[in-house]
Coordinates of C-alpha atoms and ligand atoms in Angstrom, one line a residue:
M1 CA 84.0 154.3 139.6
V2 CA 86.8 153.9 137.2
S3 CA 86.1 152.5 133.6
V4 CA 88.0 151.0 130.8
A5 CA 87.5 152.2 127.3
T6 CA 88.8 151.1 124.0
L7 CA 88.8 151.1 120.7
G8 CA 86.3 148.7 118.5
S9 CA 89.3 146.4 117.0
H10 CA 92.5 144.4 117.6
C11 CA 92.2 143.2 121.0
A12 CA 89.2 145.0 122.2
L13 CA 87.5 142.1 123.4
Q14 CA 90.4 140.6 125.0
V15 CA 90.6 144.1 127.3
L16 CA 87.0 144.4 127.7
K17 CA 86.6 141.3 129.0
G18 CA 89.6 141.0 131.2
A19 CA 87.9 144.5 132.6
K20 CA 85.0 143.3 133.4
D21 CA 85.9 140.4 135.2
E22 CA 88.0 142.7 137.6
G23 CA 84.3 144.2 138.1
L24 CA 85.0 147.6 136.2
K25 CA 82.6 149.4 133.6
T26 CA 83.3 148.3 129.7
I27 CA 83.0 150.9 127.2
L28 CA 83.5 150.5 123.4
V29 CA 84.1 153.1 121.0
S30 CA 83.0 151.4 117.9
E31 CA 82.9 152.2 114.2
K32 CA 79.0 151.9 113.4
K33 CA 79.9 149.4 110.6
R34 CA 81.1 147.1 113.4
E35 CA 78.1 147.3 115.8
R36 CA 76.7 144.4 115.0
L37 CA 80.0 142.5 115.7
Y38 CA 80.3 144.1 119.1
K39 CA 76.5 144.0 120.4
R40 CA 77.3 140.1 120.3
F41 CA 79.3 140.3 123.5
D42 CA 77.5 141.0 127.3
F43 CA 80.6 142.2 128.3
I44 CA 80.2 145.5 126.4
D45 CA 78.6 147.7 128.7
E46 CA 77.9 150.9 126.5
M47 CA 79.0 151.2 123.3
I48 CA 79.8 154.9 121.5
L49 CA 79.1 154.9 117.5
V50 CA 81.5 157.0 115.3
D51 CA 82.1 157.2 111.9
S52 CA 86.0 157.0 112.1
F53 CA 88.3 156.6 115.5
E54 CA 89.6 160.2 115.1
E55 CA 86.1 161.5 117.1
I56 CA 87.7 160.2 120.2
L57 CA 89.0 163.6 120.1
D58 CA 85.8 165.0 119.8
K59 CA 83.6 166.7 122.8
K60 CA 81.0 164.5 122.5
C61 CA 83.0 161.3 123.3
T62 CA 85.2 162.6 125.2
T63 CA 82.2 164.1 127.4
I64 CA 81.1 160.4 127.6
L65 CA 84.4 158.9 128.8
N66 CA 85.0 161.7 131.1
K67 CA 81.5 161.1 132.5
N68 CA 82.8 157.8 133.1
N69 CA 86.0 158.4 134.6
A70 CA 87.1 156.2 131.8
V71 CA 91.0 155.3 131.4
L72 CA 91.8 154.6 127.3
I73 CA 93.8 151.3 126.3
P74 CA 95.8 152.6 123.4
H75 CA 96.4 149.2 121.0
G76 CA 97.4 148.8 117.4
T77 CA 94.6 150.3 115.7
L78 CA 94.7 153.8 117.6
I79 CA 98.7 153.7 116.1
A80 CA 98.1 153.1 112.6
Q81 CA 94.6 155.1 112.2
M82 CA 95.6 157.9 114.0
S83 CA 98.8 160.4 113.9
T84 CA 101.2 160.4 116.7
K85 CA 100.1 164.4 117.2
Q86 CA 96.4 162.9 117.5
I87 CA 97.5 160.8 120.0
E88 CA 99.3 163.2 122.6
S89 CA 96.3 165.2 121.9
I90 CA 93.8 163.0 123.5
T91 CA 92.5 164.1 126.4
T92 CA 91.6 161.2 128.3
P93 CA 93.9 159.8 130.3
V94 CA 95.7 157.0 128.3
F95 CA 96.5 153.6 129.9
G96 CA 100.8 153.4 129.9
N97 CA 102.8 155.9 128.5
K98 CA 101.5 157.8 125.3
W99 CA 104.0 159.9 125.0
I100 CA 106.1 156.7 124.0
L101 CA 104.1 155.6 121.0
R102 CA 106.2 158.3 119.1
W103 CA 109.1 156.4 119.6
E104 CA 107.2 153.1 118.3
S105 CA 106.6 155.1 114.8
D106 CA 109.3 156.6 114.2
R107 CA 112.2 154.4 113.2
K108 CA 114.9 156.8 114.5
L109 CA 113.9 157.1 117.4
K110 CA 112.9 153.1 117.7
E111 CA 116.7 152.5 116.9
Q112 CA 117.6 155.2 119.8
L113 CA 116.0 153.4 122.6
M114 CA 116.4 149.6 121.1
I115 CA 120.1 150.6 121.5
E116 CA 119.8 152.6 125.0
S117 CA 118.0 149.3 125.9
K118 CA 121.7 147.5 124.7
L119 CA 119.2 145.0 122.8
N120 CA 121.1 142.9 119.8
V121 CA 119.4 145.0 117.2
P122 CA 120.4 144.1 113.4
Q123 CA 122.6 146.0 111.6
A124 CA 120.6 148.9 109.5
V125 CA 122.2 149.7 105.8
S126 CA 122.5 153.3 104.6
S127 CA 121.9 152.6 101.2
P128 CA 121.5 149.9 98.5
K129 CA 125.0 150.0 97.3
K130 CA 125.6 149.0 100.8
I131 CA 123.9 146.1 100.0
K132 CA 126.3 142.6 100.7
R133 CA 124.3 139.9 102.7
L134 CA 120.9 138.9 102.9
V135 CA 118.6 142.2 103.8
I136 CA 115.3 142.8 104.8
A137 CA 113.6 146.0 102.9
K138 CA 111.1 147.5 105.6
R139 CA 108.6 150.2 104.6
H140 CA 108.4 153.1 107.1
G141 CA 105.2 153.4 109.2
A142 CA 103.5 150.7 110.4
A143 CA 102.8 148.7 107.1
G144 CA 102.6 145.5 109.3
G145 CA 104.9 143.8 107.2
K146 CA 102.9 144.2 103.7
G147 CA 105.7 145.0 100.9
Y148 CA 108.4 144.0 102.4
F149 CA 111.4 142.1 101.1
L150 CA 114.2 140.6 100.7
A151 CA 117.4 141.3 98.5
S152 CA 120.7 139.7 98.3
S153 CA 122.4 142.5 96.5
E154 CA 121.5 146.2 95.1
K155 CA 120.5 144.9 91.8
D156 CA 117.8 142.7 93.5
Y157 CA 117.0 145.4 95.7
I158 CA 116.2 147.6 92.8
K159 CA 114.1 145.3 90.7
K160 CA 111.8 144.8 93.7
R161 CA 111.5 148.2 94.8
N162 CA 110.8 149.3 91.1
I163 CA 107.6 147.1 91.4
L164 CA 106.7 148.5 94.6
V165 CA 106.8 151.6 93.0
K166 CA 104.7 150.9 90.0
Q167 CA 101.9 149.5 92.9
G168 CA 102.2 152.3 94.2
L169 CA 103.2 151.1 97.4
I170 CA 106.3 153.5 98.0
K171 CA 107.4 156.7 96.0
G172 CA 111.4 155.6 96.3
D173 CA 114.0 154.8 98.4
S174 CA 113.5 157.5 101.2
D175 CA 110.4 155.5 101.7
L176 CA 112.0 152.0 102.7
Y177 CA 114.4 150.8 105.8
I178 CA 117.0 148.5 105.0
Q179 CA 118.1 146.2 107.5
E180 CA 119.7 142.6 107.3
Y181 CA 118.4 139.7 107.4
V182 CA 118.9 137.4 110.9
M183 CA 117.9 134.1 110.0
G184 CA 116.7 132.3 113.2
V185 CA 113.3 131.4 115.3
L186 CA 110.9 134.3 115.6
A187 CA 109.7 134.8 118.9
Y188 CA 107.5 138.1 120.3
L189 CA 108.1 138.5 123.8
Q190 CA 105.2 139.5 125.7
F191 CA 105.8 141.8 129.0
F192 CA 103.6 144.0 131.6
Y193 CA 105.5 146.5 133.7
S194 CA 103.7 147.8 136.7
P195 CA 105.0 151.4 138.6
L196 CA 102.9 150.4 141.6
K197 CA 104.7 147.4 142.5
N198 CA 107.8 148.3 140.1
E199 CA 108.0 144.9 138.7
L200 CA 108.6 143.4 135.6
E201 CA 106.4 140.7 134.6
F202 CA 106.6 138.4 131.6
F203 CA 103.6 137.3 130.2
G204 CA 103.7 134.7 127.6
V205 CA 105.7 134.7 124.3
D206 CA 103.7 134.2 120.4
K207 CA 104.7 133.4 116.8
R208 CA 103.3 135.3 113.6
H209 CA 102.1 134.2 110.8
E210 CA 103.0 136.3 107.9
S211 CA 101.6 135.8 104.1
D212 CA 102.5 135.2 102.3
I213 CA 106.5 134.7 103.4
E214 CA 105.4 131.5 105.2
G215 CA 103.5 130.4 101.9
L216 CA 107.0 130.3 100.0
A217 CA 108.7 128.4 102.0
R218 CA 106.3 125.2 101.4
I219 CA 107.0 125.6 97.5
P220 CA 109.8 123.8 95.9
S221 CA 113.1 126.2 95.4
Q222 CA 112.5 125.3 91.8
Q223 CA 109.2 126.8 91.9
Q224 CA 109.9 129.7 93.7
L225 CA 113.3 130.6 90.9
G226 CA 110.5 131.2 88.3
M227 CA 108.7 133.7 90.2
D228 CA 108.7 137.3 89.6
Y229 CA 107.3 138.9 92.0
I230 CA 107.2 140.6 96.0
S231 CA 107.1 137.9 99.2
S232 CA 105.0 140.3 101.7
F233 CA 105.2 139.9 105.8
N234 CA 101.6 140.4 106.2
V235 CA 100.6 139.2 109.3
I236 CA 97.5 137.3 109.5
G237 CA 97.5 135.3 112.8
N238 CA 99.7 134.2 115.8
S239 CA 100.4 131.2 117.7
P240 CA 101.3 130.0 121.1
M241 CA 105.4 129.6 121.9
V242 CA 106.9 128.4 125.2
L243 CA 110.9 129.0 125.1
R244 CA 113.7 126.8 126.4
E245 CA 113.7 127.6 130.0
S246 CA 117.3 128.6 130.1
L247 CA 116.1 131.7 127.8
L248 CA 114.6 132.9 130.5
D249 CA 117.0 134.8 132.6
E250 CA 117.7 136.7 129.7
V251 CA 114.0 137.4 128.2
Y252 CA 113.9 139.3 131.7
Q253 CA 117.1 140.8 131.8
M254 CA 116.0 142.6 128.3
G255 CA 112.8 143.5 129.4
E256 CA 114.2 145.3 132.1
R257 CA 117.0 147.0 130.2
F258 CA 114.1 148.1 128.1
V259 CA 112.2 149.7 131.0
S260 CA 114.9 151.6 133.0
A261 CA 116.0 153.1 129.4
S262 CA 112.4 154.3 128.5
R263 CA 112.6 156.0 131.7
R264 CA 116.0 158.0 130.8
L265 CA 114.5 158.4 127.2
V266 CA 110.8 158.9 127.6
K267 CA 109.1 159.9 131.0
P268 CA 107.6 158.3 132.8
G269 CA 109.0 155.6 131.2
M270 CA 107.8 152.1 129.7
N271 CA 104.8 151.8 132.3
G272 CA 102.5 148.6 130.8
P273 CA 102.8 146.0 128.2
F274 CA 105.0 146.1 125.8
C275 CA 106.8 143.7 123.6
I276 CA 110.1 142.9 122.8
E277 CA 110.4 141.8 118.8
G278 CA 112.9 139.5 116.9
V279 CA 114.5 136.5 116.1
Y280 CA 116.8 133.7 117.9
D281 CA 119.8 133.1 115.8
Q282 CA 121.7 129.7 116.0
D283 CA 123.5 130.2 118.9
G284 CA 120.2 131.2 120.7
K285 CA 121.0 134.9 120.9
F286 CA 118.1 136.7 120.4
W287 CA 118.6 139.6 117.9
S288 CA 115.3 142.7 118.0
F289 CA 114.1 144.3 115.3
E290 CA 111.2 145.7 116.7
F291 CA 109.2 146.9 119.7
S292 CA 105.7 147.8 120.6
A293 CA 104.8 150.0 123.5
R294 CA 101.4 148.6 124.2
I295 CA 99.6 145.9 124.3
V296 CA 99.8 143.6 121.1
A297 CA 97.3 141.5 119.2
G298 CA 99.4 138.3 119.9
T299 CA 98.3 137.9 123.6
N300 CA 95.0 137.8 122.2
I301 CA 95.5 134.1 122.0
Y302 CA 96.0 134.0 125.9
M303 CA 92.5 135.1 127.0
D304 CA 92.4 132.7 129.8
G305 CA 96.2 132.9 130.7
S306 CA 99.5 132.0 129.1
P307 CA 102.0 129.5 130.8
Y308 CA 103.9 132.2 132.0
S309 CA 101.0 134.2 133.4
T310 CA 100.0 130.7 135.2
L311 CA 103.1 130.8 137.2
L312 CA 102.5 134.3 138.8
Y313 CA 98.8 134.2 139.1
D314 CA 96.0 131.5 140.8
I315 CA 93.6 132.6 137.9
P316 CA 93.6 132.8 134.3
M317 CA 95.2 136.4 133.8
S318 CA 95.1 137.3 130.5
M319 CA 97.0 140.6 129.0
G320 CA 93.6 142.7 129.0
R321 CA 92.9 141.7 132.7
R322 CA 95.9 142.5 134.3
I323 CA 96.0 145.8 132.3
A324 CA 92.6 146.3 134.2
R325 CA 93.9 144.7 137.9
E326 CA 96.4 147.6 137.8
I327 CA 93.9 150.5 137.2
K328 CA 91.6 149.1 139.5
Q329 CA 94.6 149.2 142.1
A330 CA 95.8 152.5 141.3
A331 CA 92.4 153.9 141.8
K332 CA 91.6 152.1 145.0
I333 CA 94.9 154.1 146.3
K334 CA 94.3 157.3 144.2
K335 CA 97.3 156.9 141.9
L336 CA 95.5 156.8 138.6
D337 CA 98.1 159.6 137.2
K338 CA 101.1 157.4 138.0
I339 CA 99.9 154.8 135.4
T340 CA 98.1 156.8 132.5
T341 CA 99.6 159.9 130.6
Ligands
LIG1 P1 104.4 145.5 112.6 O1 104.0 147.4 112.7 O2 103.6 144.7 112.5 O3 105.1 145.4 114.1 P2 106.7 146.3 111.1 O4 106.0 147.7 110.2 O5 107.4 147.3 112.7 O6 105.7 145.4 112.1 P3 109.1 144.6 111.8 O7 107.8 143.9 113.0 O8 110.0 145.3 111.7 O9 107.7 145.2 110.5 O10 108.7 143.6 110.6 C1 107.4 142.4 110.0 C2 108.0 141.1 109.9 O11 109.5 140.7 109.2 C3 108.6 140.7 111.2 O12 107.3 140.4 111.9 C4 109.6 139.3 110.6 O13 109.1 138.4 109.7 C5 110.4 139.9 109.8 N1 111.7 140.9 110.0 C6 111.6 142.2 110.3 N2 113.1 142.3 110.4 C7 113.9 141.3 110.0 C8 115.0 141.0 110.3 N3 115.9 141.7 110.8 N4 115.2 139.3 110.4 C9 114.8 138.4 109.8 N5 113.3 139.0 109.7 C10 112.8 140.2 109.8

């Protein structure tokens, strides 16, 4: 019998609850300090306690996971706490495509995949000298929006960059990626692609609440002008959203282009959950600045199903449960290798 394992953080509760709802055994790899939290939930069958998540590479951990025929569900914490090389060296079967996670972490590869998917990507600005209009400067890696700032001229940029250097958050320009800022409504589009059914499902859309850029918008401009500090886009939480129905066809098309581009660039392609992240401008055109090639924490708001999963399933279907269903189905027809790497 196959089981589902994940790291104790991010969307672990959703993933393991979904797996239990599908009748699968659940295993949580948890840091010792979090044991007290996760013990509260009956749907977690077994816990592997570790001092650090890197221990999933160790023999002790892999032996337990292998004994249980576990499939490991990757999420944001895996990416944030382990290097790409470490992730690629995981011997436990990883749900989806572990090779594509490198494309998520590396800005150049990320841009290449987005362009190959024919997504509208905001223009990158190659040097601070070329700043002509409002831009956003982002730190490399999964910084989660912390220390990202807006600038409308080279002078403005240099001032803010120097503050970040002083704070020890960056060493210099090479740690920053500059991109044109797109004004509009942010939307994070959640998809699931099933290689078993060869079908794309649009699962939901969420908004992110980022501090303190959101707080800044609540302050009158007179007060903003007198402030000498750097805004941040640090994600604090998510809330649900539905799109105008007329936008849905394009949403599916973007998802499908992403799936087929991934298949061309990084085999076996984009299997399982993923998210395309961006902004709808005033003409309803979607500009994407980012993707996540695995389950995103924004799916946690739909543990009981989303307005879109309701259209596809007659039972409350979370992304976690959808993953478990795919695993169950693949195990039944002996095709686990088709959905894991
Ligand atoms: P994470 O790893 O948490 O996804 P990240 O480091 O990859 O974050 P982005 O998702 O690219 O960073 O950006 C963080 C936030 O900055 C976005 O949620 C959005 O609010 C804002 N943002 C990024 N790029 C743009 C853009 N081109 N125009 C407008 N807003 C942007």
